[in-house]
mmCIF file of N, CA and C in Angstrom:
data_model
loop_
_atom_site.group_PDB
_atom_site.id
_atom_site.type_symbol
_atom_site.label_atom_id
_atom_site.label_comp_id
_atom_site.label_asym_id
_atom_site.label_seq_id
_atom_site.Cartn_x
_atom_site.Cartn_y
_atom_site.Cartn_z
ATOM 1 N N MET K 1 26.075 -4.988 -27.577
ATOM 2 C CA MET K 1 25.586 -4.045 -26.566
ATOM 3 C C MET K 1 25.218 -4.734 -25.350
ATOM 4 N N GLU K 2 25.727 -4.186 -24.301
ATOM 5 C CA GLU K 2 25.416 -4.718 -22.871
ATOM 6 C C GLU K 2 24.088 -4.340 -22.516
ATOM 7 N N ASN K 3 23.335 -5.281 -21.868
ATOM 8 C CA ASN K 3 21.987 -5.037 -21.209
ATOM 9 C C ASN K 3 22.098 -3.886 -20.152
ATOM 10 N N GLN K 4 21.182 -3.050 -20.226
ATOM 11 C CA GLN K 4 20.967 -2.027 -19.230
ATOM 12 C C GLN K 4 19.999 -2.395 -18.213
ATOM 13 N N LYS K 5 20.045 -1.743 -17.049
ATOM 14 C CA LYS K 5 19.060 -1.951 -16.007
ATOM 15 C C LYS K 5 17.862 -0.929 -16.198
ATOM 16 N N LEU K 6 16.771 -1.286 -15.975
ATOM 17 C CA LEU K 6 15.556 -0.381 -15.923
ATOM 18 C C LEU K 6 15.817 0.596 -14.857
ATOM 19 N N PRO K 7 15.710 1.981 -14.977
ATOM 20 C CA PRO K 7 16.021 2.945 -14.212
ATOM 21 C C PRO K 7 15.318 3.037 -12.794
ATOM 22 N N ASN K 8 14.060 2.487 -12.816
ATOM 23 C CA ASN K 8 13.249 2.575 -11.539
ATOM 24 C C ASN K 8 12.945 1.255 -10.937
ATOM 25 N N ALA K 9 13.464 0.117 -11.496
ATOM 26 C CA ALA K 9 13.021 -1.154 -11.028
ATOM 27 C C ALA K 9 13.437 -1.427 -9.619
ATOM 28 N N THR K 10 14.641 -1.012 -9.070
ATOM 29 C CA THR K 10 14.953 -1.133 -7.760
ATOM 30 C C THR K 10 14.039 -0.353 -6.864
ATOM 31 N N ALA K 11 13.830 0.857 -7.268
ATOM 32 C CA ALA K 11 12.922 1.735 -6.370
ATOM 33 C C ALA K 11 11.552 1.190 -6.209
ATOM 34 N N VAL K 12 11.137 0.763 -7.394
ATOM 35 C CA VAL K 12 9.799 0.097 -7.415
ATOM 36 C C VAL K 12 9.565 -1.034 -6.500
ATOM 37 N N LEU K 13 10.630 -1.800 -6.445
ATOM 38 C CA LEU K 13 10.681 -3.008 -5.585
ATOM 39 C C LEU K 13 10.768 -2.601 -4.032
ATOM 40 N N VAL K 14 11.647 -1.717 -3.854
ATOM 41 C CA VAL K 14 11.710 -1.166 -2.373
ATOM 42 C C VAL K 14 10.395 -0.467 -1.970
ATOM 43 N N LEU K 15 9.861 0.312 -2.794
ATOM 44 C CA LEU K 15 8.597 1.048 -2.382
ATOM 45 C C LEU K 15 7.429 0.065 -2.331
ATOM 46 N N GLY K 16 7.428 -1.061 -3.021
ATOM 47 C CA GLY K 16 6.412 -1.997 -2.920
ATOM 48 C C GLY K 16 6.510 -2.776 -1.666
ATOM 49 N N ILE K 17 7.728 -3.085 -1.178
ATOM 50 C CA ILE K 17 8.008 -3.783 0.060
ATOM 51 C C ILE K 17 7.583 -2.866 1.289
ATOM 52 N N ILE K 18 7.958 -1.579 1.075
ATOM 53 C CA ILE K 18 7.675 -0.626 2.242
ATOM 54 C C ILE K 18 6.143 -0.435 2.369
ATOM 55 N N SER K 19 5.515 -0.360 1.185
ATOM 56 C CA SER K 19 4.118 -0.128 1.250
ATOM 57 C C SER K 19 3.301 -1.232 1.906
ATOM 58 N N ILE K 20 3.792 -2.491 1.759
ATOM 59 C CA ILE K 20 3.126 -3.576 2.541
ATOM 60 C C ILE K 20 3.473 -3.472 4.104
ATOM 61 N N LEU K 21 4.804 -3.096 4.370
ATOM 62 C CA LEU K 21 5.196 -3.075 5.769
ATOM 63 C C LEU K 21 4.508 -1.966 6.533
ATOM 64 N N THR K 22 4.118 -0.907 5.885
ATOM 65 C CA THR K 22 3.497 0.335 6.546
ATOM 66 C C THR K 22 2.003 0.222 6.590
ATOM 67 N N CYS K 23 1.459 -0.890 6.391
ATOM 68 C CA CYS K 23 0.007 -0.978 6.273
ATOM 69 C C CYS K 23 -0.613 -0.544 7.646
ATOM 70 N N CYS K 24 0.146 -0.664 8.751
ATOM 71 C CA CYS K 24 -0.391 -0.538 10.099
ATOM 72 C C CYS K 24 -0.265 1.054 10.419
ATOM 73 N N CYS K 25 0.172 1.788 9.409
ATOM 74 C CA CYS K 25 0.238 3.296 9.752
ATOM 75 C C CYS K 25 -0.981 3.952 9.281
ATOM 76 N N TYR K 26 -2.094 3.381 9.653
ATOM 77 C CA TYR K 26 -3.330 3.913 9.203
ATOM 78 C C TYR K 26 -3.655 4.022 7.744
ATOM 79 N N GLY K 27 -2.880 3.240 7.024
ATOM 80 C CA GLY K 27 -3.104 3.051 5.582
ATOM 81 C C GLY K 27 -2.707 4.208 4.732
ATOM 82 N N ILE K 28 -2.295 5.353 5.244
ATOM 83 C CA ILE K 28 -2.134 6.463 4.487
ATOM 84 C C ILE K 28 -0.766 6.404 3.922
ATOM 85 N N VAL K 29 0.249 6.182 4.676
ATOM 86 C CA VAL K 29 1.727 6.170 4.219
ATOM 87 C C VAL K 29 1.847 5.066 3.174
ATOM 88 N N GLY K 30 1.545 3.830 3.502
ATOM 89 C CA GLY K 30 1.608 2.684 2.470
ATOM 90 C C GLY K 30 0.888 3.039 1.218
ATOM 91 N N LEU K 31 -0.316 3.593 1.335
ATOM 92 C CA LEU K 31 -1.123 3.847 0.091
ATOM 93 C C LEU K 31 -0.185 4.814 -0.772
ATOM 94 N N ILE K 32 0.179 5.853 -0.249
ATOM 95 C CA ILE K 32 1.056 6.808 -1.090
ATOM 96 C C ILE K 32 2.189 6.208 -1.612
ATOM 97 N N LEU K 33 2.951 5.344 -0.908
ATOM 98 C CA LEU K 33 4.104 4.627 -1.463
ATOM 99 C C LEU K 33 3.714 3.694 -2.457
ATOM 100 N N GLY K 34 2.653 2.985 -2.326
ATOM 101 C CA GLY K 34 2.317 2.049 -3.363
ATOM 102 C C GLY K 34 1.902 2.749 -4.614
ATOM 103 N N ILE K 35 1.142 3.808 -4.620
ATOM 104 C CA ILE K 35 0.815 4.564 -5.705
ATOM 105 C C ILE K 35 1.965 5.095 -6.510
ATOM 106 N N ILE K 36 3.023 5.601 -5.760
ATOM 107 C CA ILE K 36 4.196 6.115 -6.355
ATOM 108 C C ILE K 36 4.984 4.937 -6.912
ATOM 109 N N ALA K 37 4.956 3.748 -6.396
ATOM 110 C CA ALA K 37 5.651 2.628 -7.014
ATOM 111 C C ALA K 37 4.856 2.246 -8.263
ATOM 112 N N LEU K 38 3.608 2.233 -8.275
ATOM 113 C CA LEU K 38 2.853 1.904 -9.495
ATOM 114 C C LEU K 38 3.089 2.879 -10.654
ATOM 115 N N VAL K 39 3.204 4.137 -10.335
ATOM 116 C CA VAL K 39 3.481 5.172 -11.397
ATOM 117 C C VAL K 39 5.003 4.887 -12.045
ATOM 118 N N LEU K 40 5.880 4.715 -11.163
ATOM 119 C CA LEU K 40 7.222 4.447 -11.645
ATOM 120 C C LEU K 40 7.298 3.130 -12.386
ATOM 121 N N ALA K 41 6.543 2.136 -11.916
ATOM 122 C CA ALA K 41 6.567 0.836 -12.622
ATOM 123 C C ALA K 41 5.897 0.974 -14.041
ATOM 124 N N GLN K 42 4.891 1.794 -14.132
ATOM 125 C CA GLN K 42 4.134 2.055 -15.425
ATOM 126 C C GLN K 42 5.182 2.661 -16.451
ATOM 127 N N LYS K 43 5.904 3.639 -15.882
ATOM 128 C CA LYS K 43 6.889 4.212 -16.836
ATOM 129 C C LYS K 43 7.916 3.348 -17.227
ATOM 130 N N ASP K 44 8.573 2.581 -16.385
ATOM 131 C CA ASP K 44 9.522 1.555 -16.851
ATOM 132 C C ASP K 44 8.947 0.515 -17.707
ATOM 133 N N MET K 45 7.722 0.072 -17.447
ATOM 134 C CA MET K 45 7.177 -0.842 -18.346
ATOM 135 C C MET K 45 7.001 -0.432 -19.787
ATOM 136 N N GLN K 46 6.649 0.853 -19.942
ATOM 137 C CA GLN K 46 6.524 1.328 -21.252
ATOM 138 C C GLN K 46 7.991 1.405 -21.915
ATOM 139 N N LEU K 47 8.972 1.708 -21.073
ATOM 140 C CA LEU K 47 10.246 1.790 -21.590
ATOM 141 C C LEU K 47 10.776 0.322 -22.042
ATOM 142 N N TYR K 48 10.395 -0.706 -21.180
ATOM 143 C CA TYR K 48 10.786 -1.976 -21.559
ATOM 144 C C TYR K 48 9.999 -2.557 -22.760
ATOM 145 N N LYS K 49 8.649 -2.176 -22.918
ATOM 146 C CA LYS K 49 7.995 -2.587 -24.078
ATOM 147 C C LYS K 49 8.384 -2.152 -25.406
ATOM 148 N N ALA K 50 8.997 -0.851 -25.264
ATOM 149 C CA ALA K 50 9.618 -0.198 -26.423
ATOM 150 C C ALA K 50 10.761 -1.007 -27.073
ATOM 151 N N SER K 51 11.621 -1.534 -26.147
ATOM 152 C CA SER K 51 12.836 -2.312 -26.620
ATOM 153 C C SER K 51 13.167 -3.254 -25.487
ATOM 154 N N PRO K 52 12.532 -4.494 -25.410
ATOM 155 C CA PRO K 52 12.861 -5.427 -24.346
ATOM 156 C C PRO K 52 14.247 -6.016 -24.371
ATOM 157 N N GLU K 53 14.908 -6.071 -25.524
ATOM 158 C CA GLU K 53 16.233 -6.597 -25.650
ATOM 159 C C GLU K 53 17.295 -5.814 -24.979
ATOM 160 N N LYS K 54 16.996 -4.453 -24.651
ATOM 161 C CA LYS K 54 17.990 -3.654 -23.966
ATOM 162 C C LYS K 54 18.192 -3.821 -22.468
ATOM 163 N N PHE K 55 17.020 -4.334 -21.814
ATOM 164 C CA PHE K 55 17.021 -4.318 -20.408
ATOM 165 C C PHE K 55 17.028 -5.715 -19.832
ATOM 166 N N SER K 56 17.558 -5.779 -18.647
ATOM 167 C CA SER K 56 17.925 -7.130 -18.082
ATOM 168 C C SER K 56 17.127 -7.356 -16.701
ATOM 169 N N ASN K 57 16.595 -6.294 -16.111
ATOM 170 C CA ASN K 57 15.919 -6.629 -14.781
ATOM 171 C C ASN K 57 14.441 -6.300 -14.746
ATOM 172 N N TYR K 58 13.836 -6.931 -15.701
ATOM 173 C CA TYR K 58 12.361 -6.710 -15.790
ATOM 174 C C TYR K 58 11.789 -7.514 -14.776
ATOM 175 N N SER K 59 12.356 -8.582 -14.256
ATOM 176 C CA SER K 59 11.626 -9.413 -13.230
ATOM 177 C C SER K 59 11.468 -8.601 -11.856
ATOM 178 N N ASN K 60 12.584 -7.790 -11.514
ATOM 179 C CA ASN K 60 12.509 -7.066 -10.261
ATOM 180 C C ASN K 60 11.392 -6.043 -10.471
ATOM 181 N N LEU K 61 11.308 -5.383 -11.665
ATOM 182 C CA LEU K 61 10.220 -4.500 -11.823
ATOM 183 C C LEU K 61 8.833 -5.117 -11.732
ATOM 184 N N ASN K 62 8.680 -6.267 -12.203
ATOM 185 C CA ASN K 62 7.408 -7.007 -12.171
ATOM 186 C C ASN K 62 7.059 -7.318 -10.687
ATOM 187 N N VAL K 63 8.065 -7.871 -9.981
ATOM 188 C CA VAL K 63 7.769 -8.249 -8.620
ATOM 189 C C VAL K 63 7.481 -6.942 -7.806
ATOM 190 N N GLY K 64 8.130 -5.898 -8.006
ATOM 191 C CA GLY K 64 7.861 -4.674 -7.273
ATOM 192 C C GLY K 64 6.496 -4.134 -7.524
ATOM 193 N N ARG K 65 6.036 -4.330 -8.882
ATOM 194 C CA ARG K 65 4.699 -3.800 -9.217
ATOM 195 C C ARG K 65 3.600 -4.683 -8.536
ATOM 196 N N ILE K 66 3.846 -5.982 -8.475
ATOM 197 C CA ILE K 66 2.865 -6.930 -7.814
ATOM 198 C C ILE K 66 2.853 -6.551 -6.309
ATOM 199 N N LEU K 67 4.007 -6.338 -5.705
ATOM 200 C CA LEU K 67 4.009 -5.919 -4.207
ATOM 201 C C LEU K 67 3.328 -4.631 -4.016
ATOM 202 N N ALA K 68 3.514 -3.710 -4.934
ATOM 203 C CA ALA K 68 2.915 -2.400 -4.882
ATOM 204 C C ALA K 68 1.376 -2.593 -4.925
ATOM 205 N N ILE K 69 0.848 -3.422 -5.854
ATOM 206 C CA ILE K 69 -0.602 -3.595 -5.932
ATOM 207 C C ILE K 69 -1.107 -4.275 -4.702
ATOM 208 N N ILE K 70 -0.412 -5.257 -4.007
ATOM 209 C CA ILE K 70 -0.805 -5.847 -2.882
ATOM 210 C C ILE K 70 -0.799 -4.886 -1.776
ATOM 211 N N GLY K 71 0.121 -3.966 -1.725
ATOM 212 C CA GLY K 71 0.240 -2.893 -0.682
ATOM 213 C C GLY K 71 -0.761 -1.932 -0.793
ATOM 214 N N VAL K 72 -1.113 -1.611 -2.018
ATOM 215 C CA VAL K 72 -2.244 -0.561 -2.176
ATOM 216 C C VAL K 72 -3.613 -1.175 -1.703
ATOM 217 N N VAL K 73 -3.896 -2.458 -2.085
ATOM 218 C CA VAL K 73 -5.088 -3.038 -1.608
ATOM 219 C C VAL K 73 -5.114 -3.109 -0.128
ATOM 220 N N ILE K 74 -4.088 -3.740 0.531
ATOM 221 C CA ILE K 74 -4.066 -3.878 2.024
ATOM 222 C C ILE K 74 -4.223 -2.423 2.636
ATOM 223 N N ASN K 75 -3.503 -1.428 2.244
ATOM 224 C CA ASN K 75 -3.554 -0.094 2.797
ATOM 225 C C ASN K 75 -5.023 0.491 2.537
ATOM 226 N N ALA K 76 -5.573 0.278 1.370
ATOM 227 C CA ALA K 76 -6.899 0.872 1.213
ATOM 228 C C ALA K 76 -7.863 0.120 2.068
ATOM 229 N N VAL K 77 -7.774 -1.120 2.236
ATOM 230 C CA VAL K 77 -8.686 -1.839 3.236
ATOM 231 C C VAL K 77 -8.434 -1.309 4.679
ATOM 232 N N SER K 78 -7.190 -1.140 5.059
ATOM 233 C CA SER K 78 -6.901 -0.629 6.351
ATOM 234 C C SER K 78 -7.386 0.783 6.604
ATOM 235 N N LEU K 79 -7.303 1.644 5.498
ATOM 236 C CA LEU K 79 -7.778 3.029 5.756
ATOM 237 C C LEU K 79 -9.423 2.985 5.825
ATOM 238 N N ILE K 80 -10.014 2.218 5.018
ATOM 239 C CA ILE K 80 -11.459 2.167 5.138
ATOM 240 C C ILE K 80 -11.798 1.615 6.517
ATOM 241 N N TYR K 81 -11.123 0.625 7.008
ATOM 242 C CA TYR K 81 -11.376 0.004 8.472
ATOM 243 C C TYR K 81 -11.239 1.171 9.441
ATOM 244 N N PHE K 82 -10.127 1.834 9.342
ATOM 245 C CA PHE K 82 -9.935 2.994 10.398
ATOM 246 C C PHE K 82 -10.946 4.062 10.373
ATOM 247 N N ILE K 83 -11.383 4.464 9.031
ATOM 248 C CA ILE K 83 -12.460 5.468 8.873
ATOM 249 C C ILE K 83 -13.705 4.861 9.451
ATOM 250 N N TRP K 84 -14.147 3.541 9.298
ATOM 251 C CA TRP K 84 -15.173 2.940 9.805
ATOM 252 C C TRP K 84 -15.286 3.033 11.420
ATOM 253 N N ILE K 85 -14.084 2.654 11.940
ATOM 254 C CA ILE K 85 -13.951 2.705 13.417
ATOM 255 C C ILE K 85 -14.267 4.053 13.977
ATOM 256 N N ILE K 86 -13.598 5.063 13.270
ATOM 257 C CA ILE K 86 -13.870 6.421 13.842
ATOM 258 C C ILE K 86 -15.303 6.889 13.690
ATOM 259 N N ALA K 87 -15.898 6.415 12.482
ATOM 260 C CA ALA K 87 -17.314 6.857 12.263
ATOM 261 C C ALA K 87 -18.280 6.200 13.172
ATOM 262 N N TYR K 88 -18.024 4.864 13.520
ATOM 263 C CA TYR K 88 -18.871 4.177 14.314
ATOM 264 C C TYR K 88 -18.760 4.408 15.770
ATOM 265 N N PHE K 89 -17.548 4.478 16.294
ATOM 266 C CA PHE K 89 -17.379 4.718 17.759
ATOM 267 C C PHE K 89 -17.219 6.156 18.090
ATOM 268 N N GLY K 90 -16.689 6.930 17.183
ATOM 269 C CA GLY K 90 -16.420 8.379 17.422
ATOM 270 C C GLY K 90 -15.062 8.563 18.111
ATOM 271 N N MET K 91 -14.561 9.756 17.979
ATOM 272 C CA MET K 91 -13.200 10.095 18.562
ATOM 273 C C MET K 91 -13.228 10.035 20.107
ATOM 274 N N GLU K 92 -14.453 10.498 20.694
ATOM 275 C CA GLU K 92 -14.409 10.473 22.182
ATOM 276 C C GLU K 92 -14.309 9.070 22.695
ATOM 277 N N ALA K 93 -14.919 8.153 22.200
ATOM 278 C CA ALA K 93 -14.810 6.656 22.638
ATOM 279 C C ALA K 93 -13.360 6.207 22.392
ATOM 280 N N LEU K 94 -12.794 6.577 21.283
ATOM 281 C CA LEU K 94 -11.414 6.084 21.122
ATOM 282 C C LEU K 94 -10.381 6.653 22.073
ATOM 283 N N GLN K 95 -10.819 7.862 22.641
ATOM 284 C CA GLN K 95 -9.815 8.416 23.572
ATOM 285 C C GLN K 95 -10.108 8.191 25.084
ATOM 286 N N ASP K 96 -11.290 7.683 25.274
ATOM 287 C CA ASP K 96 -11.657 7.292 26.715
ATOM 288 C C ASP K 96 -11.906 5.794 26.819
ATOM 289 N N PRO K 97 -11.147 5.106 27.532
ATOM 290 C CA PRO K 97 -11.227 3.563 27.603
ATOM 291 C C PRO K 97 -12.638 3.129 28.248
ATOM 292 N N ALA K 98 -13.128 3.882 29.230
ATOM 293 C CA ALA K 98 -14.361 3.490 29.910
ATOM 294 C C ALA K 98 -15.499 3.649 28.807
ATOM 295 N N LEU K 99 -15.557 4.697 28.100
ATOM 296 C CA LEU K 99 -16.582 4.872 27.063
ATOM 297 C C LEU K 99 -16.523 3.824 26.012
ATOM 298 N N MET K 100 -15.306 3.487 25.623
ATOM 299 C CA MET K 100 -14.987 2.476 24.624
ATOM 300 C C MET K 100 -15.539 1.162 25.117
ATOM 301 N N GLN K 101 -15.318 0.719 26.328
ATOM 302 C CA GLN K 101 -15.878 -0.548 26.901
ATOM 303 C C GLN K 101 -17.406 -0.536 26.846
ATOM 304 N N GLU K 102 -17.956 0.632 27.206
ATOM 305 C CA GLU K 102 -19.425 0.616 27.183
ATOM 306 C C GLU K 102 -19.972 0.433 25.744
ATOM 307 N N LYS K 103 -19.328 1.156 24.762
ATOM 308 C CA LYS K 103 -19.819 0.978 23.359
ATOM 309 C C LYS K 103 -19.475 -0.459 22.849
ATOM 310 N N MET K 104 -18.426 -1.054 23.406
ATOM 311 C CA MET K 104 -18.220 -2.587 22.956
ATOM 312 C C MET K 104 -19.230 -3.453 23.524
ATOM 313 N N LYS K 105 -19.629 -3.076 24.817
ATOM 314 C CA LYS K 105 -20.777 -3.960 25.354
ATOM 315 C C LYS K 105 -22.056 -3.734 24.676
ATOM 316 N N GLN K 106 -22.316 -2.514 24.236
ATOM 317 C CA GLN K 106 -23.503 -2.283 23.346
ATOM 318 C C GLN K 106 -23.495 -3.096 22.123
ATOM 319 N N LEU K 107 -22.341 -3.045 21.468
ATOM 320 C CA LEU K 107 -22.141 -3.782 20.298
ATOM 321 C C LEU K 107 -22.399 -5.281 20.414
ATOM 322 N N GLN K 108 -21.923 -5.885 21.504
ATOM 323 C CA GLN K 108 -22.089 -7.275 21.741
ATOM 324 C C GLN K 108 -23.457 -7.591 22.231
ATOM 325 N N GLY K 109 -24.222 -6.669 22.640
ATOM 326 C CA GLY K 109 -25.699 -6.854 23.050
ATOM 327 C C GLY K 109 -25.731 -7.160 24.573
ATOM 328 N N MET K 110 -24.833 -6.789 25.357
ATOM 329 C CA MET K 110 -24.851 -7.089 26.790
ATOM 330 C C MET K 110 -25.566 -5.865 27.508
#
């Protein structure tokens, strides 16, 4: 019997890479993609553990899962950072450069 490929291994790998690349999109897009990749990876890992001799591309699945974990962590930190920026400076300061400079000077103690 010929080895089969895990059904979602390539998708998990692609989603893991994209979740890292989209960390600058306020953390939301990459976080969603990373979570989807982790769910798909979990399903394929259960399938692989049931009969490992049937499948040949477990390494792609494992790399994709690791990239998805890294992407989720980076995007979660990024999202928390952007929420902190909005909470600390406020939306008004983010939209008005002069007010933002004033708040930055206050932050620096000038």
